[in-house]
Short mmCIF file of C-alpha atoms in Angstrom, two decimals:
data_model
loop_
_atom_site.label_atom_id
_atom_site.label_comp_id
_atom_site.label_asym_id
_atom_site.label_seq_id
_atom_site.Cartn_x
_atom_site.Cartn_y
_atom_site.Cartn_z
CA UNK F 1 33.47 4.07 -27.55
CA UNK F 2 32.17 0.36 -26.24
CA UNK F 3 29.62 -1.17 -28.92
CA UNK F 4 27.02 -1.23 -26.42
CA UNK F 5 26.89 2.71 -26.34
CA UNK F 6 26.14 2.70 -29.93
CA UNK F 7 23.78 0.98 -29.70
CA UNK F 8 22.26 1.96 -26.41
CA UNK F 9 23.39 5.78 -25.71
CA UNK F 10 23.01 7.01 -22.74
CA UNK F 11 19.99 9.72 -22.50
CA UNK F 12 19.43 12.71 -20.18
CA UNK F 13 16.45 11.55 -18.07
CA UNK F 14 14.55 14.79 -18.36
CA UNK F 15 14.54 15.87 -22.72
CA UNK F 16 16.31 12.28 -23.67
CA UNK F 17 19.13 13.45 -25.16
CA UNK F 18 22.44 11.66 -25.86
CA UNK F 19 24.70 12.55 -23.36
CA UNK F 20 28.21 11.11 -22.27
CA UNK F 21 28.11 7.64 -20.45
CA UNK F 22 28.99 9.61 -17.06
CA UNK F 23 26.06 11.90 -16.94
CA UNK F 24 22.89 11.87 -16.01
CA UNK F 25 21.04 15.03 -17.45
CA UNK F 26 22.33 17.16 -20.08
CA UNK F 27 23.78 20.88 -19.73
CA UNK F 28 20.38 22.26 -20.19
CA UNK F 29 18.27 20.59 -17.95
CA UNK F 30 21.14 20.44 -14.82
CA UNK F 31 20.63 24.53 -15.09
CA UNK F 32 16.90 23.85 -14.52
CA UNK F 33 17.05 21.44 -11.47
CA UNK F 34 16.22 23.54 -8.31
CA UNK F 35 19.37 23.51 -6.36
CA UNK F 36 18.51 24.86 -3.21
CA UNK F 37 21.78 26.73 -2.37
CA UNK F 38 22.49 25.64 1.04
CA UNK F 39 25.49 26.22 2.95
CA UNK F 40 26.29 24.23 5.57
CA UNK F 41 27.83 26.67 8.35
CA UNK F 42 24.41 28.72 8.02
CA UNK F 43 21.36 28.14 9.03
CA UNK F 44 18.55 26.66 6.61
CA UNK F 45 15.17 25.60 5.85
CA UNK F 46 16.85 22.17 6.51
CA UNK F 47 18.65 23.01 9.91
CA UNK F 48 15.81 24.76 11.01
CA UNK F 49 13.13 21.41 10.47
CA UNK F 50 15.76 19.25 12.21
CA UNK F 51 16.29 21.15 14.93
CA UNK F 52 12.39 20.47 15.94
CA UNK F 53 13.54 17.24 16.21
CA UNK F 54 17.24 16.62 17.79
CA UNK F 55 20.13 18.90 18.47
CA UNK F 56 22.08 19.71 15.07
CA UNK F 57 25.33 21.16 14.63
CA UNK F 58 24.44 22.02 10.57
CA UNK F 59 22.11 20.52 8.07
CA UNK F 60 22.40 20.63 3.86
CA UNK F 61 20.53 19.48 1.28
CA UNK F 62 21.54 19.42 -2.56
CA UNK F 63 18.03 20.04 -4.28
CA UNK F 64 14.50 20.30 -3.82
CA UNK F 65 12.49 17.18 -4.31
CA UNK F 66 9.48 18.21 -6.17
CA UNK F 67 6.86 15.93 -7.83
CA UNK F 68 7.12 15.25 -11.51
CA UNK F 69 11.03 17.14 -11.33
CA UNK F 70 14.28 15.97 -12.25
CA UNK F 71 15.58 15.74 -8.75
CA UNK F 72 13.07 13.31 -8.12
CA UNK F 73 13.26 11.36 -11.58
CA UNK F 74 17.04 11.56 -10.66
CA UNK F 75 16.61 10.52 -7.37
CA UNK F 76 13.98 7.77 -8.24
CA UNK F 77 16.63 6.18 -10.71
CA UNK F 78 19.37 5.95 -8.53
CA UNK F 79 16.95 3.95 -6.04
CA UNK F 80 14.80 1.84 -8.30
CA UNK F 81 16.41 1.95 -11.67
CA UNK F 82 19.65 0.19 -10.69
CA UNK F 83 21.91 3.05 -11.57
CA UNK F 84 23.98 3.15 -8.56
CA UNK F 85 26.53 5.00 -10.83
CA UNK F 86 24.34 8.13 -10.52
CA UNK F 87 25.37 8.14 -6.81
CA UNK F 88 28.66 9.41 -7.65
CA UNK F 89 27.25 11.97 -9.76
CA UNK F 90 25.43 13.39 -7.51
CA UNK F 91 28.41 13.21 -4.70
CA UNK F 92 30.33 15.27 -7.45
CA UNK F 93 27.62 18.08 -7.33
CA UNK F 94 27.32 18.09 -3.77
CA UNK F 95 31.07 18.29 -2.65
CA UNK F 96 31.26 21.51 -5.00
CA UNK F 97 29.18 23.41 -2.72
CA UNK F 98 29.97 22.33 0.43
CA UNK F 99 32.25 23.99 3.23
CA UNK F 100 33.18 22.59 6.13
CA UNK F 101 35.96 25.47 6.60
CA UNK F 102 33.95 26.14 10.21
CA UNK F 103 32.66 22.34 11.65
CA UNK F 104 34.23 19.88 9.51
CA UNK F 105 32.71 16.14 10.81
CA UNK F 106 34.81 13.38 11.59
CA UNK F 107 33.17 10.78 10.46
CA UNK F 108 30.53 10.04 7.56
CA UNK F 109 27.43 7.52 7.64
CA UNK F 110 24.96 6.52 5.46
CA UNK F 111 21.82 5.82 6.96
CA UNK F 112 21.75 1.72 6.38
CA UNK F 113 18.64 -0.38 4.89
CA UNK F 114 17.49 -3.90 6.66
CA UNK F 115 19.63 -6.29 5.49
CA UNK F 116 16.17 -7.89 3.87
CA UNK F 117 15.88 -4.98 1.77
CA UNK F 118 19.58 -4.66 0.90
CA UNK F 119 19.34 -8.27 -0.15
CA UNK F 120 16.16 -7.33 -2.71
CA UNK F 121 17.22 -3.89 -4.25
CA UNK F 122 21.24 -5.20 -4.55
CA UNK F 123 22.90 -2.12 -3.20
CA UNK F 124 22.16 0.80 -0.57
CA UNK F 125 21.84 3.59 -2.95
CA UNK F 126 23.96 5.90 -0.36
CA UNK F 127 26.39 4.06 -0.55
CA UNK F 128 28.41 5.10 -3.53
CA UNK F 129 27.74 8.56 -3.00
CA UNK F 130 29.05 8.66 0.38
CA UNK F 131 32.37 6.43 -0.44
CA UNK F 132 32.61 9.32 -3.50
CA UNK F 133 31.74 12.05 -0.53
CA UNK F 134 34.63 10.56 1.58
CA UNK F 135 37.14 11.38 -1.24
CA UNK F 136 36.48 14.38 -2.04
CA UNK F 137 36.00 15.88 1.53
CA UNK F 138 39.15 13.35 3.27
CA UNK F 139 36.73 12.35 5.64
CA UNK F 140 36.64 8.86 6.82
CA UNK F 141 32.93 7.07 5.92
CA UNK F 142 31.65 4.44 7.46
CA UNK F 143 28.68 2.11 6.23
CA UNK F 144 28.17 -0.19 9.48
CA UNK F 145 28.13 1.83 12.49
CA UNK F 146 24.61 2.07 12.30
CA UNK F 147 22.04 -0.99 11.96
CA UNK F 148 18.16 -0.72 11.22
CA UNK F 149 16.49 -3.40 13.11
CA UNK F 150 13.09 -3.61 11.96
CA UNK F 151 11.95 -4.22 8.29
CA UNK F 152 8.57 -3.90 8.35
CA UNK F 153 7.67 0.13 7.81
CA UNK F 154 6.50 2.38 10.73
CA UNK F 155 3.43 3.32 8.84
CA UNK F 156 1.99 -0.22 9.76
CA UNK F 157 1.84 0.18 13.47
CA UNK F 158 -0.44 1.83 15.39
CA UNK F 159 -0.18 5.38 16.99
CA UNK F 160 1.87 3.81 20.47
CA UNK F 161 3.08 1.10 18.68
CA UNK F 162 4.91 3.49 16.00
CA UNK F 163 6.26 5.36 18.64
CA UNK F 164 8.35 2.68 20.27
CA UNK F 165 8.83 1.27 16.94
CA UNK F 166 10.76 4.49 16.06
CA UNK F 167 12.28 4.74 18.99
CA UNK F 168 14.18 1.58 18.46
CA UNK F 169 14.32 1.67 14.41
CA UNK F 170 18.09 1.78 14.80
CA UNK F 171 21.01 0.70 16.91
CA UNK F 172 24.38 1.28 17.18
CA UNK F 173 26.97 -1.47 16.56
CA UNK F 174 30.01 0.06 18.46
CA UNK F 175 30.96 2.29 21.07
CA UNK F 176 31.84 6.26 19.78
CA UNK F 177 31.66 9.08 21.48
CA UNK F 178 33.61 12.72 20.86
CA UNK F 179 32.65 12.35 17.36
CA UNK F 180 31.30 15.13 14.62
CA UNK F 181 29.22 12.91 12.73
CA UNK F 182 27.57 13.79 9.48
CA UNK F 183 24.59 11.26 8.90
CA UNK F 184 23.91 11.11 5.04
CA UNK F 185 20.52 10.17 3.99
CA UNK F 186 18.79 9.94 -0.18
CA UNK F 187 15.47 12.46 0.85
CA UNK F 188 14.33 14.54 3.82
CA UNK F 189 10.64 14.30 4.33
CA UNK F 190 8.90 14.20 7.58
CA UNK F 191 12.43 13.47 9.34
CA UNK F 192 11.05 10.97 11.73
CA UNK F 193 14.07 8.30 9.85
CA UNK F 194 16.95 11.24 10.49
CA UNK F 195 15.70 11.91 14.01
CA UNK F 196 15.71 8.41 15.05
CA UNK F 197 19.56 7.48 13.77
CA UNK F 198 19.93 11.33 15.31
CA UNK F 199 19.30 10.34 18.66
CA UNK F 200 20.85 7.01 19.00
CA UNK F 201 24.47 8.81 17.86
CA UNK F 202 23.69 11.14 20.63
CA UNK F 203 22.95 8.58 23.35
CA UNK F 204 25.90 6.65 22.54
CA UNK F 205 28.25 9.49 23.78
CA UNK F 206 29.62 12.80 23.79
CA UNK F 207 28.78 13.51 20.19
CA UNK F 208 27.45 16.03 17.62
CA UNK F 209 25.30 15.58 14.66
CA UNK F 210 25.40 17.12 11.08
CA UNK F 211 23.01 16.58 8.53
CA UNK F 212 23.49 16.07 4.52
CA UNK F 213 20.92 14.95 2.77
CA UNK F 214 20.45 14.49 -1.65
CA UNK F 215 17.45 16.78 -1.50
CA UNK F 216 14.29 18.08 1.37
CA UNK F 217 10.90 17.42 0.46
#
């Protein structure tokens, strides 16, 4: 054991105990995050809110992201507490319970940040958990076929001004088509980010859309 975890432990973010240096939550509290129990060749709460929005081949998401829980303290550290190790945690949990035994993707994205914001938080936080995904699944990831144009946030512009700005939020930086593509975002809320990447894979060619998400709001 390193010096430095004597005398800083790692502690479960929910109760604060000592826990090993790869965890995030102790035994106890993991039984009391709300897994949501998804499978991905059935239909779900999660398939059911995309398709309102694009056409989707399947849809998962890990946990539910409730206010004040440990998904979202989880969540909240791997985005803003500069743990990008708890990325591969979470991948870990999620490849468990997924099956792709009926409509396995081809391909794996993450859904990218503006290279402004990349620059200011140090990492995309999907990253690791989708390289971690990649392995466990043997499915090829990549982190650059999709590029987010804008930095400023939707919310900003007004109600026609949104609109386009949604509509061209993202871009795609190479030609694909015939591909199974399984877009890989931290949180599902309103979907409007999902829906736009969505729709630019699906104007770029013959292709089909999957959707995997770290938990639904």
């Amino acid at each position: 054991m390193f010096l430095v975890d004597l005398l800083f432990p790692n502690r479960c973010l929910e109760c604060k105990r000592i826990i090993h240096p790869e965890e995030v939550v102790c035994e106890l509290c993991f039984n009391q995050i709300n897994f949501t129990h998804h499978h991905i060749s059935e239909s779900n709460l999660l398939t059911e809110k995309c398709r309102l929005l694009f056409p989707i081949e399947n849809a998962f998401a890990l946990m539910q992201f409730e206010r004040q829980s440990t998904s979202q303290k989880i969540i909240h550290q791997l985005k803003y507490g500069r743990r990008e190790k708890i990325g591969k945690i979470i991948a870990n949990w999620t490849a468990e319970k997924l099956d792709f035994s009926h409509s396995k993707p081809d391909l794996l994205v993450t859904v990218p940040l503006h290279p402004k914001k990349l620059k200011e938080r140090g990492y995309n936080q999907l990253h690791l958990f989708a390289d971690e995904l990649s392995k466990n699944l043997k499915i090829p990831c990549e982190h650059t076929l999709i590029k987010r144009n804008f930095y400023k946030k939707a919310q900003a512009k007004k109600k026609k001004e949104q609109r386009n700005f949604n509509e061209n939020l993202f871009s795609i930086t190479r030609n694909i088509s015939n591909h199974h593509i399984l877009v890989i975002d931290d949180v599902f809320t309103t979907g409007n980010t999902m829906s736009a990447v969505a729709w630019e894979i699906l104007k770029a060619g013959d292709n089909k859309v999957s959707v995997l998400v770290m938990a639904m709001d």
